[in-house]
XYZ file of C-alpha atoms in Angstrom:
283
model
C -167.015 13.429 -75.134
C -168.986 13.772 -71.861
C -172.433 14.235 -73.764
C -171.834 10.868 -75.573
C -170.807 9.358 -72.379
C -173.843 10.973 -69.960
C -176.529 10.787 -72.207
C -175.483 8.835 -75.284
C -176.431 8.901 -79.021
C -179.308 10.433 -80.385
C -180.885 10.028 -83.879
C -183.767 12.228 -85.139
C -187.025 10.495 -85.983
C -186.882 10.496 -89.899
C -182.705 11.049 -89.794
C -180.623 13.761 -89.402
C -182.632 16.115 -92.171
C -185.766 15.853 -90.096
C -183.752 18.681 -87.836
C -183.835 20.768 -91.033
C -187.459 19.872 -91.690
C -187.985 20.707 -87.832
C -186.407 24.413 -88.429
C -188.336 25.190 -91.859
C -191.628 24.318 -90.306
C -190.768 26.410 -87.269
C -189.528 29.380 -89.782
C -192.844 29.317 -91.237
C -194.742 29.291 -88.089
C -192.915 32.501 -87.426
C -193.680 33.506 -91.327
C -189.833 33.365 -92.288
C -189.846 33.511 -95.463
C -187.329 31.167 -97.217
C -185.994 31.509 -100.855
C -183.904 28.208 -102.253
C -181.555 27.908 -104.579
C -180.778 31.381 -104.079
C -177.127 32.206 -104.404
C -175.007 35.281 -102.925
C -172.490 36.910 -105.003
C -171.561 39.369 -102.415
C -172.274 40.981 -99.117
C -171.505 45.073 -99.003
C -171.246 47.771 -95.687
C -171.903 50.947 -95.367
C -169.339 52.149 -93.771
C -168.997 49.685 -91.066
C -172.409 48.472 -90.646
C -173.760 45.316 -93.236
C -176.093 46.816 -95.302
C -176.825 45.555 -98.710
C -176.960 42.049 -100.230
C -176.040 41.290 -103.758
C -178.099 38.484 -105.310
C -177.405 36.583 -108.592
C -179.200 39.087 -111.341
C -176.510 41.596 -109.833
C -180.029 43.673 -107.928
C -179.078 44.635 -103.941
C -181.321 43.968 -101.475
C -180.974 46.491 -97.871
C -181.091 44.461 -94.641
C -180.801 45.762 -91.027
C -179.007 42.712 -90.195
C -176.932 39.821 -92.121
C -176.483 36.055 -90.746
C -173.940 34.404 -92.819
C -174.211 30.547 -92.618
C -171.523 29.558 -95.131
C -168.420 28.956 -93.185
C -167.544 31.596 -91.708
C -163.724 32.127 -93.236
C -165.028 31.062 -96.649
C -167.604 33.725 -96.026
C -165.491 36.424 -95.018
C -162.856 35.848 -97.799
C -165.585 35.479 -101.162
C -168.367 37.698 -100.056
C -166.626 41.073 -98.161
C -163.904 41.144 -100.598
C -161.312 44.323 -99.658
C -163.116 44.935 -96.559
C -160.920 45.425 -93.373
C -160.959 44.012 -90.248
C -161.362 40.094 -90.622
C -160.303 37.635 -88.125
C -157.077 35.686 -88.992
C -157.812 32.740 -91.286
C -157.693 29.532 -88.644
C -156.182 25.758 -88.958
C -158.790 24.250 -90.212
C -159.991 20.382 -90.159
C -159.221 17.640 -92.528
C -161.524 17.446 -95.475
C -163.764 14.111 -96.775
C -164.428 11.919 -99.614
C -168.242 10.342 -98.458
C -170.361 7.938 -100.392
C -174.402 7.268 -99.347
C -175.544 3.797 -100.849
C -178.808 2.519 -101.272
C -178.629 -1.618 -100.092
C -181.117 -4.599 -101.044
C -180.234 -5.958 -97.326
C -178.679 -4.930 -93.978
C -175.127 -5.436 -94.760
C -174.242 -8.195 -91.793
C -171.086 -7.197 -89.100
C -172.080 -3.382 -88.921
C -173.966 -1.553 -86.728
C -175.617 1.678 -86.786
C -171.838 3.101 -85.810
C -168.256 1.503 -86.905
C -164.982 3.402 -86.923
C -162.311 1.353 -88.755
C -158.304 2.623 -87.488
C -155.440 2.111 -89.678
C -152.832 0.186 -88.125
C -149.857 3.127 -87.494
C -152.869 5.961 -85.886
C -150.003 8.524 -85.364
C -148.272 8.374 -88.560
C -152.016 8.289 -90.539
C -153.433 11.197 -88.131
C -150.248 12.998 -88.928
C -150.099 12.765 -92.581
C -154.053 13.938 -92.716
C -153.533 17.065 -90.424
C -150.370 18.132 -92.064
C -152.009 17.915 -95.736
C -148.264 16.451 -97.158
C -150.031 13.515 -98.456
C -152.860 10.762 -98.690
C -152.176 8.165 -95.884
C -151.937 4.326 -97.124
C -153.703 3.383 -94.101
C -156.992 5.525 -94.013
C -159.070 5.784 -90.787
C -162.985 6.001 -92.083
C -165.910 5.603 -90.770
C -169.378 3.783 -92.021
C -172.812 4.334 -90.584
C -175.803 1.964 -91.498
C -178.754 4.513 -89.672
C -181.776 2.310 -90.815
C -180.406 0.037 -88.499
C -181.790 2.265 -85.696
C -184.516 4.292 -87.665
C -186.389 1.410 -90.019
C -187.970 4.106 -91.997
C -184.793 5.493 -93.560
C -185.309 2.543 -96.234
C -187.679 0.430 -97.618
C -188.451 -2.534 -96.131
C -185.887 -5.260 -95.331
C -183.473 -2.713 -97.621
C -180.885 -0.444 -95.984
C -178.722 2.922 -96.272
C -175.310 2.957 -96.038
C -172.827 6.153 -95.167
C -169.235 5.753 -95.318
C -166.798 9.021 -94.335
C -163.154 8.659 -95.496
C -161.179 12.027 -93.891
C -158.871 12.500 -96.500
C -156.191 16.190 -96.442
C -156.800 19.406 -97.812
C -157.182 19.642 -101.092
C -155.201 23.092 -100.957
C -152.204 21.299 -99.484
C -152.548 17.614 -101.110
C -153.277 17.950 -104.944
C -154.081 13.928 -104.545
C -157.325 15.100 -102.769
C -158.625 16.584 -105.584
C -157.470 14.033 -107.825
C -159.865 12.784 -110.853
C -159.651 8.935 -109.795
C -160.025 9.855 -105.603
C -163.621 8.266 -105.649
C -162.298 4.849 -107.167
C -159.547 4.913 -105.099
C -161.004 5.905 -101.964
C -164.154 3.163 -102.696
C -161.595 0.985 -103.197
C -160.012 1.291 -100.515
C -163.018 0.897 -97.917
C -164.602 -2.293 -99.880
C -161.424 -4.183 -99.695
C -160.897 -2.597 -95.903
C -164.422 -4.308 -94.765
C -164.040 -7.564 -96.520
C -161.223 -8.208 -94.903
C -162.846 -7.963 -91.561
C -165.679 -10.446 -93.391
C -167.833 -7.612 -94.514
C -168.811 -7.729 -98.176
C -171.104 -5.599 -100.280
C -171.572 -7.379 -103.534
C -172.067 -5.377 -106.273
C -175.707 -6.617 -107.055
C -177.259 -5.403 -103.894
C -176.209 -1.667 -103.955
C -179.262 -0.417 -105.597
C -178.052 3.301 -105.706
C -174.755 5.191 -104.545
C -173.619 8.317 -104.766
C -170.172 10.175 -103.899
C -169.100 13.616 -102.760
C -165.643 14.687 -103.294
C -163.537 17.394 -101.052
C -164.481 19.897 -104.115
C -168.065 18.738 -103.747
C -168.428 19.891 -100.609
C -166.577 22.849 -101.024
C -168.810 24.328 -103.404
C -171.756 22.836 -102.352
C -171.718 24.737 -98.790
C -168.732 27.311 -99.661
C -166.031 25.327 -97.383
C -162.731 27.141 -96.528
C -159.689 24.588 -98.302
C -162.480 22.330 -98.492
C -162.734 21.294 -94.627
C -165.851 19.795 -93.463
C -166.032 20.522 -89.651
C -164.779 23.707 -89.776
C -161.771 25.523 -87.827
C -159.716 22.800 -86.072
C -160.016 22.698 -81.972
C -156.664 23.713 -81.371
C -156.257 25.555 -78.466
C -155.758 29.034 -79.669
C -159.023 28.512 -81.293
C -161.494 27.351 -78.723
C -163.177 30.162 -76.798
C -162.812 33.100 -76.638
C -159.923 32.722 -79.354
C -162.867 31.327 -81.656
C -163.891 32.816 -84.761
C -166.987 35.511 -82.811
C -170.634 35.247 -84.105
C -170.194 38.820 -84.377
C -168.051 40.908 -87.118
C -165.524 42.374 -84.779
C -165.475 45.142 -87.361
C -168.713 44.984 -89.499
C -171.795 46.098 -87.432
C -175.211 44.220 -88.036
C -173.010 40.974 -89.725
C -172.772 37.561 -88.151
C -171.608 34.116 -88.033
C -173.172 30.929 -87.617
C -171.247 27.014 -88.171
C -168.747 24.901 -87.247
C -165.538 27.852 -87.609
C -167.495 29.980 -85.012
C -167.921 29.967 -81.300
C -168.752 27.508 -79.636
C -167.330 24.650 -82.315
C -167.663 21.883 -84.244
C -170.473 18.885 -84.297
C -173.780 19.071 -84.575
C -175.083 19.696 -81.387
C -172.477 22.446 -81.214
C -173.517 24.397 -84.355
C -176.707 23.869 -83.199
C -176.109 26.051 -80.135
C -173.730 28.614 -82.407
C -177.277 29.233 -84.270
C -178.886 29.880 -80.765
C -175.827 32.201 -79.638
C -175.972 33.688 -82.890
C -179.847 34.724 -82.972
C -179.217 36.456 -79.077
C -176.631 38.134 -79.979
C -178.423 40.465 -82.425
C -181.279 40.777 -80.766
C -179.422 41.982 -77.993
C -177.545 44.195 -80.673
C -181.370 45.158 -82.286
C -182.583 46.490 -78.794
């Protein structure tokens, strides 16, 4: 991409959830206030304009305006349930299996970015798009950031991120299959020793793993896809999923399925896009 090319990689002082921590102390500046852990069982109009909020004790709360951050399909389909007028549901993008481990040392032969191919690309690319099965060649990709920030671990110690794209669960019942964090650790431990890159057991000193259904439910994922609607090109532009409800006045969209498109930077600027659009619409 031409960012990556013109201006290269960035990394937020304190990691990537120091941009969160950047936005909730700018929130409160503004006196936004923020309520956690706060699910939404479902959004209802008035007519055609968003008005009421349905929180977890069942009790509706009236808003002149809804931003909807859960992706935005997902959204659509579990929270406006029989209301008209939704975009068509979009391709979407593969989903992942991803692991974050805790390491007594810098594990030697990475750096703070390593993509590892399989060996047949097309056929592998293919088989994850398509959703007919798990490839037996996965791409993946491992990221060591403390590498680049030092404070991201303890001293001399390290974190370790490993992304393995893996097909829709909705399409490939191995994806949701009980053993798919064995298999898929498997996989990538045997993968990096053989290009003389071994994590012995005794120096992971915590790991965790998030399945396709993890992150489903865990940010309300459409099929479970973690970047969102695919860039195809019916659905870049203007052919996008809008930040606004084409039907639903006063209801938006924010995230990777909405304009402009996946990537962080990008759903950083569909927030932005988001926010002028209704205050344009509040004037």
């Amino acid at each position: 991409p031409y960012g990556e090319i013109a201006d290269g990689l960035w990394l937020p002082r304190g990691g990537m959830y120091a941009l969160v921590q950047a936005l909730q102390r700018l929130a409160a500046s503004l006196n936004v206030r923020i309520y956690t852990e706060t699910d939404i069982k479902q959004v209802i109009p008035d007519g055609r304009r968003c008005r009421w909020v349905v929180l977890p004790d069942s009790t509706a709360q009236d808003f002149d305006a809804v931003i909807l951050n859960a992706d935005a399909p997902a959204a659509r389909e579990r929270l406006l349930r029989d209301v008209p007028g939704a975009p068509r549901l979009p391709a979407m993008t593969p989903a992942v299996l991803t692991f974050y481990i805790g390491l007594r040392r810098p594990p030697g032969g990475l750096g703070h970015h390593t993509v590892f191919m399989p060996q047949d690309a097309r056929t592998a690319f293919r088989d994850l798009m398509a959703g007919c099965r798990v490839p037996p060649d996965l791409p993946f990709y491992v990221a060591v950031p403390s590498l680049t920030d030092p404070t991201l671990a303890p001293d001399g110690q390290a974190t370790l991120f490993i992304l393995v794209p893996l097909p829709l669960p909705a399409k490939c019942p191995a994806s949701g299959a009980d053993d798919l964090v064995g298999f898929g650790r498997g996989y990538v431990m045997r993968r990096l020793k053989r290009h003389g890159i071994e994590i012995v057991e005794p120096d992971i000193l915590f790991e965790t793993a998030w399945t396709p259904r993890d992150w489903e439910s865990r940010f309300c994922l459409h099929q479970a896809s973690a970047f969102g609607a695919a860039h195809t090109l019916r659905q870049i532009g203007p052919w996008r999923w809008p930040n606004r409800d084409p039907y639903i006045r006063g209801l938006y969209y924010v995230g990777a399925s909405t304009v402009p498109g996946t990537g962080l930077p990008t759903v950083t600027i569909s927030g932005r896009l988001t926010v002028e659009r209704m205050l344009h619409d509040a004037r």
